[in-house]
GROMACS .gro file of C-alpha atoms in nm:
model
  249
    1UNK     CA    1  -0.853  -0.376  -1.317
    2UNK     CA    2  -0.497  -0.509  -1.319
    3UNK     CA    3  -0.269  -0.306  -1.083
    4UNK     CA    4   0.059  -0.475  -1.183
    5UNK     CA    5   0.165  -0.203  -1.436
    6UNK     CA    6   0.132   0.058  -1.162
    7UNK     CA    7   0.342  -0.160  -0.931
    8UNK     CA    8   0.620  -0.193  -1.186
    9UNK     CA    9   0.614   0.182  -1.249
   10UNK     CA   10   0.646   0.255  -0.876
   11UNK     CA   11   0.934   0.008  -0.845
   12UNK     CA   12   1.132   0.198  -1.108
   13UNK     CA   13   1.135   0.504  -0.881
   14UNK     CA   14   1.258   0.316  -0.575
   15UNK     CA   15   1.592   0.435  -0.438
   16UNK     CA   16   1.793   0.141  -0.292
   17UNK     CA   17   1.837   0.178   0.081
   18UNK     CA   18   1.520   0.378   0.141
   19UNK     CA   19   1.210   0.250   0.320
   20UNK     CA   20   1.406   0.029   0.559
   21UNK     CA   21   1.288   0.241   0.851
   22UNK     CA   22   0.944   0.086   0.813
   23UNK     CA   23   1.084  -0.266   0.845
   24UNK     CA   24   1.254  -0.169   1.172
   25UNK     CA   25   0.939  -0.021   1.325
   26UNK     CA   26   0.739  -0.193   1.599
   27UNK     CA   27   0.420  -0.123   1.399
   28UNK     CA   28   0.547  -0.329   1.107
   29UNK     CA   29   0.657  -0.619   1.329
   30UNK     CA   30   0.319  -0.628   1.505
   31UNK     CA   31   0.131  -0.619   1.176
   32UNK     CA   32   0.343  -0.888   1.012
   33UNK     CA   33   0.295  -1.112   1.316
   34UNK     CA   34  -0.084  -1.050   1.303
   35UNK     CA   35  -0.089  -0.875   1.642
   36UNK     CA   36  -0.230  -0.568   1.469
   37UNK     CA   37  -0.485  -0.606   1.190
   38UNK     CA   38  -0.440  -0.281   0.998
   39UNK     CA   39  -0.169  -0.020   0.933
   40UNK     CA   40  -0.251   0.312   0.769
   41UNK     CA   41   0.039   0.503   0.610
   42UNK     CA   42  -0.059   0.862   0.533
   43UNK     CA   43   0.100   1.180   0.407
   44UNK     CA   44   0.076   1.471   0.166
   45UNK     CA   45   0.102   1.432  -0.215
   46UNK     CA   46   0.458   1.363  -0.319
   47UNK     CA   47   0.565   1.226   0.019
   48UNK     CA   48   0.670   0.895  -0.138
   49UNK     CA   49   0.383   0.675  -0.023
   50UNK     CA   50   0.341   0.480  -0.348
   51UNK     CA   51   0.710   0.405  -0.387
   52UNK     CA   52   0.727   0.298  -0.021
   53UNK     CA   53   0.427   0.069  -0.072
   54UNK     CA   54   0.588  -0.090  -0.377
   55UNK     CA   55   0.894  -0.167  -0.163
   56UNK     CA   56   0.683  -0.312   0.120
   57UNK     CA   57   0.491  -0.530  -0.127
   58UNK     CA   58   0.817  -0.693  -0.230
   59UNK     CA   59   0.910  -0.748   0.136
   60UNK     CA   60   0.575  -0.915   0.202
   61UNK     CA   61   0.622  -1.132  -0.107
   62UNK     CA   62   0.955  -1.257   0.033
   63UNK     CA   63   0.796  -1.315   0.372
   64UNK     CA   64   0.521  -1.530   0.218
   65UNK     CA   65   0.764  -1.719  -0.007
   66UNK     CA   66   0.970  -1.814   0.299
   67UNK     CA   67   0.668  -1.958   0.482
   68UNK     CA   68   0.523  -2.305   0.443
   69UNK     CA   69   0.397  -2.343   0.087
   70UNK     CA   70   0.033  -2.246   0.052
   71UNK     CA   71  -0.007  -2.123   0.410
   72UNK     CA   72   0.028  -1.750   0.344
   73UNK     CA   73  -0.096  -1.536   0.058
   74UNK     CA   74  -0.052  -1.174  -0.045
   75UNK     CA   75  -0.237  -0.948  -0.286
   76UNK     CA   76  -0.176  -0.583  -0.372
   77UNK     CA   77  -0.391  -0.321  -0.540
   78UNK     CA   78  -0.315   0.034  -0.653
   79UNK     CA   79  -0.608   0.273  -0.661
   80UNK     CA   80  -0.559   0.527  -0.938
   81UNK     CA   81  -0.755   0.838  -1.036
   82UNK     CA   82  -0.711   0.744  -1.402
   83UNK     CA   83  -0.942   0.447  -1.348
   84UNK     CA   84  -1.220   0.705  -1.295
   85UNK     CA   85  -1.437   0.465  -1.098
   86UNK     CA   86  -1.559   0.357  -0.758
   87UNK     CA   87  -1.286   0.102  -0.685
   88UNK     CA   88  -1.475  -0.111  -0.429
   89UNK     CA   89  -1.597  -0.379  -0.672
   90UNK     CA   90  -1.287  -0.386  -0.898
   91UNK     CA   91  -1.067  -0.417  -0.588
   92UNK     CA   92  -1.265  -0.711  -0.447
   93UNK     CA   93  -1.280  -0.883  -0.785
   94UNK     CA   94  -0.904  -0.859  -0.824
   95UNK     CA   95  -0.847  -0.972  -0.465
   96UNK     CA   96  -1.065  -1.282  -0.507
   97UNK     CA   97  -0.920  -1.373  -0.846
   98UNK     CA   98  -0.563  -1.353  -0.716
   99UNK     CA   99  -0.639  -1.563  -0.409
  100UNK     CA  100  -0.812  -1.827  -0.625
  101UNK     CA  101  -0.499  -1.849  -0.837
  102UNK     CA  102  -0.274  -1.879  -0.533
  103UNK     CA  103  -0.499  -2.144  -0.378
  104UNK     CA  104  -0.534  -2.318  -0.716
  105UNK     CA  105  -0.907  -2.367  -0.668
  106UNK     CA  106  -1.241  -2.195  -0.722
  107UNK     CA  107  -1.493  -2.190  -0.433
  108UNK     CA  108  -1.854  -2.267  -0.513
  109UNK     CA  109  -1.959  -1.907  -0.443
  110UNK     CA  110  -1.716  -1.781  -0.707
  111UNK     CA  111  -1.831  -2.035  -0.964
  112UNK     CA  112  -2.193  -1.942  -0.892
  113UNK     CA  113  -2.118  -1.575  -0.973
  114UNK     CA  114  -1.941  -1.682  -1.291
  115UNK     CA  115  -2.239  -1.892  -1.405
  116UNK     CA  116  -2.483  -1.615  -1.321
  117UNK     CA  117  -2.291  -1.351  -1.518
  118UNK     CA  118  -2.331  -0.978  -1.481
  119UNK     CA  119  -2.182  -0.748  -1.220
  120UNK     CA  120  -2.164  -0.912  -0.875
  121UNK     CA  121  -2.283  -0.722  -0.569
  122UNK     CA  122  -2.060  -0.624  -0.279
  123UNK     CA  123  -2.243  -0.879  -0.062
  124UNK     CA  124  -2.168  -1.159  -0.309
  125UNK     CA  125  -1.806  -1.056  -0.341
  126UNK     CA  126  -1.753  -1.042   0.034
  127UNK     CA  127  -1.905  -1.389   0.069
  128UNK     CA  128  -1.671  -1.521  -0.200
  129UNK     CA  129  -1.376  -1.356  -0.026
  130UNK     CA  130  -1.475  -1.520   0.301
  131UNK     CA  131  -1.476  -1.860   0.131
  132UNK     CA  132  -1.136  -1.829  -0.039
  133UNK     CA  133  -0.969  -1.682   0.271
  134UNK     CA  134  -1.048  -2.008   0.448
  135UNK     CA  135  -0.779  -2.177   0.233
  136UNK     CA  136  -0.496  -1.974   0.391
  137UNK     CA  137  -0.364  -1.921   0.742
  138UNK     CA  138  -0.284  -1.554   0.675
  139UNK     CA  139  -0.353  -1.324   0.382
  140UNK     CA  140  -0.172  -0.992   0.352
  141UNK     CA  141  -0.355  -0.728   0.150
  142UNK     CA  142  -0.173  -0.409   0.049
  143UNK     CA  143  -0.365  -0.117  -0.102
  144UNK     CA  144  -0.218   0.214  -0.216
  145UNK     CA  145  -0.382   0.557  -0.260
  146UNK     CA  146  -0.730   0.503  -0.116
  147UNK     CA  147  -0.798   0.871  -0.187
  148UNK     CA  148  -0.781   0.813  -0.565
  149UNK     CA  149  -1.103   0.611  -0.566
  150UNK     CA  150  -1.386   0.841  -0.668
  151UNK     CA  151  -1.631   0.797  -0.505
  152UNK     CA  152  -1.497   0.593  -0.211
  153UNK     CA  153  -1.780   0.561   0.041
  154UNK     CA  154  -1.839   0.192  -0.042
  155UNK     CA  155  -1.465   0.127  -0.046
  156UNK     CA  156  -1.421   0.264   0.305
  157UNK     CA  157  -1.710   0.048   0.424
  158UNK     CA  158  -1.539  -0.255   0.270
  159UNK     CA  159  -1.217  -0.175   0.455
  160UNK     CA  160  -1.406  -0.150   0.782
  161UNK     CA  161  -1.561  -0.492   0.720
  162UNK     CA  162  -1.228  -0.649   0.626
  163UNK     CA  163  -1.071  -0.541   0.954
  164UNK     CA  164  -1.358  -0.560   1.203
  165UNK     CA  165  -1.577  -0.846   1.072
  166UNK     CA  166  -1.479  -1.184   1.222
  167UNK     CA  167  -1.538  -1.348   0.881
  168UNK     CA  168  -1.215  -1.189   0.762
  169UNK     CA  169  -0.999  -1.247   1.071
  170UNK     CA  170  -0.729  -1.413   0.858
  171UNK     CA  171  -0.677  -1.094   0.656
  172UNK     CA  172  -0.410  -0.833   0.735
  173UNK     CA  173  -0.459  -0.491   0.573
  174UNK     CA  174  -0.187  -0.237   0.491
  175UNK     CA  175  -0.321   0.084   0.335
  176UNK     CA  176  -0.192   0.424   0.229
  177UNK     CA  177  -0.359   0.753   0.137
  178UNK     CA  178  -0.346   1.127   0.155
  179UNK     CA  179  -0.469   1.283   0.478
  180UNK     CA  180  -0.833   1.343   0.383
  181UNK     CA  181  -1.087   1.383   0.660
  182UNK     CA  182  -1.333   1.119   0.537
  183UNK     CA  183  -1.058   0.859   0.517
  184UNK     CA  184  -0.914   0.960   0.854
  185UNK     CA  185  -1.251   0.932   1.028
  186UNK     CA  186  -1.288   0.573   0.911
  187UNK     CA  187  -0.930   0.450   0.940
  188UNK     CA  188  -0.864   0.591   1.287
  189UNK     CA  189  -1.130   0.357   1.429
  190UNK     CA  190  -0.945   0.034   1.347
  191UNK     CA  191  -0.593   0.106   1.223
  192UNK     CA  192  -0.253   0.205   1.358
  193UNK     CA  193  -0.143   0.536   1.208
  194UNK     CA  194   0.201   0.566   1.043
  195UNK     CA  195   0.265   0.927   0.928
  196UNK     CA  196   0.512   0.998   0.650
  197UNK     CA  197   0.621   1.312   0.836
  198UNK     CA  198   0.901   1.157   1.042
  199UNK     CA  199   1.281   1.181   1.068
  200UNK     CA  200   1.332   0.848   0.887
  201UNK     CA  201   1.159   0.975   0.571
  202UNK     CA  202   1.375   1.286   0.590
  203UNK     CA  203   1.683   1.063   0.578
  204UNK     CA  204   1.536   0.881   0.277
  205UNK     CA  205   1.494   1.217   0.101
  206UNK     CA  206   1.856   1.305   0.172
  207UNK     CA  207   1.971   0.966   0.040
  208UNK     CA  208   1.774   1.015  -0.281
  209UNK     CA  209   1.906   1.369  -0.333
  210UNK     CA  210   2.264   1.252  -0.278
  211UNK     CA  211   2.219   0.970  -0.529
  212UNK     CA  212   2.071   1.208  -0.788
  213UNK     CA  213   2.363   1.450  -0.750
  214UNK     CA  214   2.621   1.173  -0.779
  215UNK     CA  215   2.465   1.003  -1.081
  216UNK     CA  216   2.399   1.316  -1.289
  217UNK     CA  217   2.699   1.404  -1.507
  218UNK     CA  218   2.612   1.775  -1.491
  219UNK     CA  219   2.720   1.787  -1.128
  220UNK     CA  220   3.046   1.592  -1.151
  221UNK     CA  221   3.260   1.904  -1.190
  222UNK     CA  222   3.100   2.078  -0.896
  223UNK     CA  223   3.310   2.105  -0.576
  224UNK     CA  224   3.214   1.863  -0.300
  225UNK     CA  225   3.146   2.154  -0.069
  226UNK     CA  226   2.890   2.297  -0.312
  227UNK     CA  227   2.728   1.957  -0.362
  228UNK     CA  228   2.696   1.928   0.015
  229UNK     CA  229   2.524   2.266   0.031
  230UNK     CA  230   2.280   2.163  -0.246
  231UNK     CA  231   2.202   1.837  -0.066
  232UNK     CA  232   2.129   2.024   0.259
  233UNK     CA  233   1.918   2.289   0.085
  234UNK     CA  234   1.700   2.046  -0.113
  235UNK     CA  235   1.656   1.804   0.177
  236UNK     CA  236   1.569   2.082   0.422
  237UNK     CA  237   1.338   2.244   0.168
  238UNK     CA  238   1.146   1.921   0.119
  239UNK     CA  239   1.098   1.890   0.496
  240UNK     CA  240   0.974   2.248   0.524
  241UNK     CA  241   0.732   2.194   0.238
  242UNK     CA  242   0.584   1.896   0.421
  243UNK     CA  243   0.546   2.090   0.745
  244UNK     CA  244   0.386   2.387   0.567
  245UNK     CA  245   0.132   2.179   0.374
  246UNK     CA  246   0.053   1.956   0.672
  247UNK     CA  247  -0.008   2.262   0.893
  248UNK     CA  248  -0.242   2.418   0.636
  249UNK     CA  249  -0.448   2.099   0.629
   0.00000   0.00000   0.00000
């Protein structure tokens, strides 16, 4: 399951200047420096998680490109309800295949699965991941929309292993999802929580609204005072929507 089309689609919706708040956060710095193994970004539908993740993926790519060649790797994966599948195995298969390409080699455990044929088990895939991770000092793994895997029990178990099992100590996990109770119960045990309901996201919303008003020819004849009122109303309305939905959950 190739997630790159979903990444390109998310990038198209990115508003320049937004998402920088995450790069300035202490949580991001600790995660990037491997002081914290897992970050969990969560929020309601439409909060901008996927677009934010697409931006962070590009930042991680630059970070790895600036390091010593071959020392750091990164892989991203977008879970998507349209896949209509338990994403645990497809995710691990993609992760292993990408790391093999970046390392420019195939571990014996991977070749053994290839020769055997058929669908590999989670145990086999995790062993192969352990072997290929050994070729890097750090591997950053970014996954978006955990909640869109259906079912996701095995996937959540895999995440727990990736963060808590010493075999995968070279792996850094950045994940996003809606605020569903089953995901929260698992992620809160080993991750640092980063909610999308914060003042920085509110500023991103305002920036996006302002850009939309300025770029749309329909609004060019409107008085600046009226445009300012529209910007305030839409931005404030988006914030109230978030608070209302979050409270109901």
